[in-house]
């Protein structure tokens, strides 16, 4: 209902603008040469998809393989989105003067994307080692494995 309400309000507020200026997007002093707004829109779409996966992954037990595959494909797409965000933000320093909110939001999202990539990049070798040699990294039943002590309290890091 929130999305319906927002669209409804946007419709009514847009009617307050003169007809001739509703669809114009002039190049003015508030113009950013990089596609940061388009990138932010795709970032919002990824956020909605992430919300769906969060609900599915927290409510389902066991998780079907199709959902796991879809989640990992989403992860690859999210990685590409992070690269695109960073690639668009780095050369957009002139946008800090024209559209500072958009630029700084893109900058924060770029930094968070890089940090998330580093974190997942650190975990990938452990995930792969556990796939190829089950229980080598962390075996919860026998309480053995290379990483059993460090992850005894946070076993949720290992897999979906």
PDB file of C-alpha atoms in Angstrom:
ATOM      1  CA  UNK A   1       0.000   0.000   0.000  1.00  0.00           C
ATOM      2  CA  UNK A   2       2.966   2.319   0.592  1.00  0.00           C
ATOM      3  CA  UNK A   3       3.988   2.190  -3.068  1.00  0.00           C
ATOM      4  CA  UNK A   4       0.403   2.858  -4.151  1.00  0.00           C
ATOM      5  CA  UNK A   5       0.228   5.826  -1.791  1.00  0.00           C
ATOM      6  CA  UNK A   6       3.529   7.244  -3.030  1.00  0.00           C
ATOM      7  CA  UNK A   7       2.449   6.962  -6.663  1.00  0.00           C
ATOM      8  CA  UNK A   8      -0.888   8.544  -5.820  1.00  0.00           C
ATOM      9  CA  UNK A   9       0.794  11.463  -4.031  1.00  0.00           C
ATOM     10  CA  UNK A  10       3.258  11.930  -6.889  1.00  0.00           C
ATOM     11  CA  UNK A  11       0.367  12.104  -9.328  1.00  0.00           C
ATOM     12  CA  UNK A  12      -1.406  14.793  -7.304  1.00  0.00           C
ATOM     13  CA  UNK A  13       1.724  16.812  -6.601  1.00  0.00           C
ATOM     14  CA  UNK A  14       2.727  16.699 -10.269  1.00  0.00           C
ATOM     15  CA  UNK A  15      -0.574  18.357 -11.142  1.00  0.00           C
ATOM     16  CA  UNK A  16       0.592  21.402  -9.193  1.00  0.00           C
ATOM     17  CA  UNK A  17       3.345  21.949 -11.760  1.00  0.00           C
ATOM     18  CA  UNK A  18       2.576  23.762 -15.009  1.00  0.00           C
ATOM     19  CA  UNK A  19       1.988  21.310 -17.876  1.00  0.00           C
ATOM     20  CA  UNK A  20       4.826  22.622 -20.017  1.00  0.00           C
ATOM     21  CA  UNK A  21       7.489  21.927 -17.361  1.00  0.00           C
ATOM     22  CA  UNK A  22       6.432  18.458 -16.196  1.00  0.00           C
ATOM     23  CA  UNK A  23       8.528  16.394 -18.584  1.00  0.00           C
ATOM     24  CA  UNK A  24      11.441  18.764 -19.171  1.00  0.00           C
ATOM     25  CA  UNK A  25      14.849  17.833 -17.879  1.00  0.00           C
ATOM     26  CA  UNK A  26      16.978  20.853 -18.710  1.00  0.00           C
ATOM     27  CA  UNK A  27      20.736  20.844 -18.521  1.00  0.00           C
ATOM     28  CA  UNK A  28      21.257  23.385 -15.818  1.00  0.00           C
ATOM     29  CA  UNK A  29      23.607  24.029 -12.970  1.00  0.00           C
ATOM     30  CA  UNK A  30      22.006  20.990 -11.261  1.00  0.00           C
ATOM     31  CA  UNK A  31      23.148  18.599 -13.993  1.00  0.00           C
ATOM     32  CA  UNK A  32      25.526  15.698 -13.424  1.00  0.00           C
ATOM     33  CA  UNK A  33      27.315  14.287 -16.466  1.00  0.00           C
ATOM     34  CA  UNK A  34      27.577  10.758 -15.060  1.00  0.00           C
ATOM     35  CA  UNK A  35      24.563   8.390 -14.977  1.00  0.00           C
ATOM     36  CA  UNK A  36      24.424   8.393 -11.193  1.00  0.00           C
ATOM     37  CA  UNK A  37      20.651   8.716 -11.023  1.00  0.00           C
ATOM     38  CA  UNK A  38      20.086   5.765 -13.362  1.00  0.00           C
ATOM     39  CA  UNK A  39      22.590   3.759 -11.346  1.00  0.00           C
ATOM     40  CA  UNK A  40      20.831   4.695  -8.117  1.00  0.00           C
ATOM     41  CA  UNK A  41      17.536   3.533  -9.625  1.00  0.00           C
ATOM     42  CA  UNK A  42      19.021   0.127 -10.417  1.00  0.00           C
ATOM     43  CA  UNK A  43      20.482   0.042  -6.900  1.00  0.00           C
ATOM     44  CA  UNK A  44      16.957   0.562  -5.512  1.00  0.00           C
ATOM     45  CA  UNK A  45      15.663  -2.303  -7.683  1.00  0.00           C
ATOM     46  CA  UNK A  46      18.401  -4.544  -6.277  1.00  0.00           C
ATOM     47  CA  UNK A  47      17.323  -3.453  -2.789  1.00  0.00           C
ATOM     48  CA  UNK A  48      13.754  -4.608  -3.442  1.00  0.00           C
ATOM     49  CA  UNK A  49      15.019  -7.961  -4.718  1.00  0.00           C
ATOM     50  CA  UNK A  50      17.265  -8.227  -1.663  1.00  0.00           C
ATOM     51  CA  UNK A  51      14.238  -7.702   0.567  1.00  0.00           C
ATOM     52  CA  UNK A  52      12.492 -10.605  -1.153  1.00  0.00           C
ATOM     53  CA  UNK A  53      15.495 -12.890  -0.750  1.00  0.00           C
ATOM     54  CA  UNK A  54      15.807 -11.872   2.901  1.00  0.00           C
ATOM     55  CA  UNK A  55      12.220 -12.899   3.581  1.00  0.00           C
ATOM     56  CA  UNK A  56      12.575 -16.159   1.640  1.00  0.00           C
ATOM     57  CA  UNK A  57      15.903 -17.152   3.216  1.00  0.00           C
ATOM     58  CA  UNK A  58      14.759 -16.433   6.761  1.00  0.00           C
ATOM     59  CA  UNK A  59      11.419 -18.247   6.475  1.00  0.00           C
ATOM     60  CA  UNK A  60      12.339 -21.348   4.448  1.00  0.00           C
ATOM     61  CA  UNK A  61      13.972 -24.360   6.007  1.00  0.00           C
ATOM     62  CA  UNK A  62      15.381 -26.256   4.175  1.00  0.00           C
ATOM     63  CA  UNK A  63      16.116 -23.936   1.292  1.00  0.00           C
ATOM     64  CA  UNK A  64      15.494 -25.490  -2.152  1.00  0.00           C
ATOM     65  CA  UNK A  65      18.434 -25.645  -4.545  1.00  0.00           C
ATOM     66  CA  UNK A  66      16.618 -23.421  -7.050  1.00  0.00           C
ATOM     67  CA  UNK A  67      16.427 -20.631  -4.471  1.00  0.00           C
ATOM     68  CA  UNK A  68      20.119 -21.092  -3.648  1.00  0.00           C
ATOM     69  CA  UNK A  69      21.058 -20.863  -7.319  1.00  0.00           C
ATOM     70  CA  UNK A  70      18.862 -17.792  -7.822  1.00  0.00           C
ATOM     71  CA  UNK A  71      20.410 -16.179  -4.749  1.00  0.00           C
ATOM     72  CA  UNK A  72      23.945 -16.768  -6.007  1.00  0.00           C
ATOM     73  CA  UNK A  73      23.038 -15.438  -9.470  1.00  0.00           C
ATOM     74  CA  UNK A  74      21.655 -12.388  -7.672  1.00  0.00           C
ATOM     75  CA  UNK A  75      25.011 -12.144  -5.859  1.00  0.00           C
ATOM     76  CA  UNK A  76      26.860 -11.996  -9.187  1.00  0.00           C
ATOM     77  CA  UNK A  77      24.458  -9.288 -10.355  1.00  0.00           C
ATOM     78  CA  UNK A  78      24.965  -7.421  -7.097  1.00  0.00           C
ATOM     79  CA  UNK A  79      28.725  -7.612  -7.603  1.00  0.00           C
ATOM     80  CA  UNK A  80      28.319  -6.151 -11.100  1.00  0.00           C
ATOM     81  CA  UNK A  81      26.078  -3.423  -9.670  1.00  0.00           C
ATOM     82  CA  UNK A  82      28.778  -2.555  -7.125  1.00  0.00           C
ATOM     83  CA  UNK A  83      31.404  -2.350  -9.863  1.00  0.00           C
ATOM     84  CA  UNK A  84      29.125  -0.113 -11.927  1.00  0.00           C
ATOM     85  CA  UNK A  85      28.425   2.137  -8.938  1.00  0.00           C
ATOM     86  CA  UNK A  86      32.122   2.524  -8.257  1.00  0.00           C
ATOM     87  CA  UNK A  87      32.967   3.019 -11.929  1.00  0.00           C
ATOM     88  CA  UNK A  88      30.343   5.755 -12.305  1.00  0.00           C
ATOM     89  CA  UNK A  89      31.202   7.494  -9.032  1.00  0.00           C
ATOM     90  CA  UNK A  90      34.981   7.729  -9.389  1.00  0.00           C
ATOM     91  CA  UNK A  91      34.974  10.066 -12.427  1.00  0.00           C
ATOM     92  CA  UNK A  92      31.964  12.044 -11.131  1.00  0.00           C
ATOM     93  CA  UNK A  93      33.767  14.422  -8.795  1.00  0.00           C
ATOM     94  CA  UNK A  94      32.290  17.439 -10.634  1.00  0.00           C
ATOM     95  CA  UNK A  95      28.859  16.207  -9.519  1.00  0.00           C
ATOM     96  CA  UNK A  96      29.795  17.049  -5.932  1.00  0.00           C
ATOM     97  CA  UNK A  97      29.227  20.697  -6.878  1.00  0.00           C
ATOM     98  CA  UNK A  98      26.084  20.296  -8.984  1.00  0.00           C
ATOM     99  CA  UNK A  99      24.206  17.429  -7.309  1.00  0.00           C
ATOM    100  CA  UNK A 100      25.962  16.856  -3.962  1.00  0.00           C
ATOM    101  CA  UNK A 101      23.289  14.586  -2.444  1.00  0.00           C
ATOM    102  CA  UNK A 102      23.367  12.228  -5.393  1.00  0.00           C
ATOM    103  CA  UNK A 103      27.155  12.230  -5.550  1.00  0.00           C
ATOM    104  CA  UNK A 104      27.689  11.583  -1.838  1.00  0.00           C
ATOM    105  CA  UNK A 105      25.051   8.854  -1.784  1.00  0.00           C
ATOM    106  CA  UNK A 106      26.798   7.202  -4.725  1.00  0.00           C
ATOM    107  CA  UNK A 107      30.126   7.603  -2.942  1.00  0.00           C
ATOM    108  CA  UNK A 108      28.797   5.931   0.224  1.00  0.00           C
ATOM    109  CA  UNK A 109      27.240   3.113  -1.799  1.00  0.00           C
ATOM    110  CA  UNK A 110      30.540   2.647  -3.664  1.00  0.00           C
ATOM    111  CA  UNK A 111      32.509   2.355  -0.439  1.00  0.00           C
ATOM    112  CA  UNK A 112      29.978  -0.080   1.032  1.00  0.00           C
ATOM    113  CA  UNK A 113      30.048  -2.141  -2.172  1.00  0.00           C
ATOM    114  CA  UNK A 114      33.835  -2.354  -2.060  1.00  0.00           C
ATOM    115  CA  UNK A 115      33.779  -3.356   1.625  1.00  0.00           C
ATOM    116  CA  UNK A 116      31.139  -6.033   0.942  1.00  0.00           C
ATOM    117  CA  UNK A 117      33.206  -7.353  -1.972  1.00  0.00           C
ATOM    118  CA  UNK A 118      36.309  -7.564   0.225  1.00  0.00           C
ATOM    119  CA  UNK A 119      34.330  -9.391   2.923  1.00  0.00           C
ATOM    120  CA  UNK A 120      32.829 -11.938   0.499  1.00  0.00           C
ATOM    121  CA  UNK A 121      36.191 -12.250  -1.279  1.00  0.00           C
ATOM    122  CA  UNK A 122      37.742 -13.191   2.055  1.00  0.00           C
ATOM    123  CA  UNK A 123      35.096 -15.887   2.644  1.00  0.00           C
ATOM    124  CA  UNK A 124      35.093 -17.444  -0.852  1.00  0.00           C
ATOM    125  CA  UNK A 125      38.234 -19.597  -0.339  1.00  0.00           C
ATOM    126  CA  UNK A 126      36.722 -21.049   2.837  1.00  0.00           C
ATOM    127  CA  UNK A 127      33.404 -21.759   1.076  1.00  0.00           C
ATOM    128  CA  UNK A 128      35.220 -23.464  -1.792  1.00  0.00           C
ATOM    129  CA  UNK A 129      37.391 -25.506   0.569  1.00  0.00           C
ATOM    130  CA  UNK A 130      34.255 -26.641   2.394  1.00  0.00           C
ATOM    131  CA  UNK A 131      32.562 -27.599  -0.903  1.00  0.00           C
ATOM    132  CA  UNK A 132      35.509 -29.673  -2.143  1.00  0.00           C
ATOM    133  CA  UNK A 133      36.379 -31.214   1.222  1.00  0.00           C
ATOM    134  CA  UNK A 134      33.206 -31.311   3.321  1.00  0.00           C
ATOM    135  CA  UNK A 135      33.870 -30.634   6.998  1.00  0.00           C
ATOM    136  CA  UNK A 136      37.452 -29.436   6.502  1.00  0.00           C
ATOM    137  CA  UNK A 137      36.660 -25.832   7.315  1.00  0.00           C
ATOM    138  CA  UNK A 138      33.952 -26.272   9.915  1.00  0.00           C
ATOM    139  CA  UNK A 139      32.190 -29.470  10.920  1.00  0.00           C
ATOM    140  CA  UNK A 140      29.490 -28.608  13.423  1.00  0.00           C
ATOM    141  CA  UNK A 141      28.546 -32.200  14.275  1.00  0.00           C
ATOM    142  CA  UNK A 142      32.032 -33.325  15.299  1.00  0.00           C
ATOM    143  CA  UNK A 143      33.090 -29.808  16.318  1.00  0.00           C
ATOM    144  CA  UNK A 144      36.209 -30.116  14.178  1.00  0.00           C
ATOM    145  CA  UNK A 145      37.748 -28.277  11.290  1.00  0.00           C
ATOM    146  CA  UNK A 146      40.274 -25.576  10.583  1.00  0.00           C
ATOM    147  CA  UNK A 147      37.903 -22.753  11.492  1.00  0.00           C
ATOM    148  CA  UNK A 148      35.821 -24.393  14.213  1.00  0.00           C
ATOM    149  CA  UNK A 149      37.129 -22.240  17.067  1.00  0.00           C
ATOM    150  CA  UNK A 150      36.816 -18.837  15.327  1.00  0.00           C
ATOM    151  CA  UNK A 151      33.325 -19.543  14.001  1.00  0.00           C
ATOM    152  CA  UNK A 152      31.864 -21.486  16.899  1.00  0.00           C
ATOM    153  CA  UNK A 153      29.574 -18.574  17.684  1.00  0.00           C
ATOM    154  CA  UNK A 154      28.935 -17.363  14.107  1.00  0.00           C
ATOM    155  CA  UNK A 155      28.425 -20.442  11.953  1.00  0.00           C
ATOM    156  CA  UNK A 156      25.917 -18.512   9.844  1.00  0.00           C
ATOM    157  CA  UNK A 157      28.778 -17.004   7.801  1.00  0.00           C
ATOM    158  CA  UNK A 158      29.464 -20.171   5.917  1.00  0.00           C
ATOM    159  CA  UNK A 159      26.680 -20.970   3.560  1.00  0.00           C
ATOM    160  CA  UNK A 160      23.231 -20.434   2.182  1.00  0.00           C
TER     161      UNK A 160
END
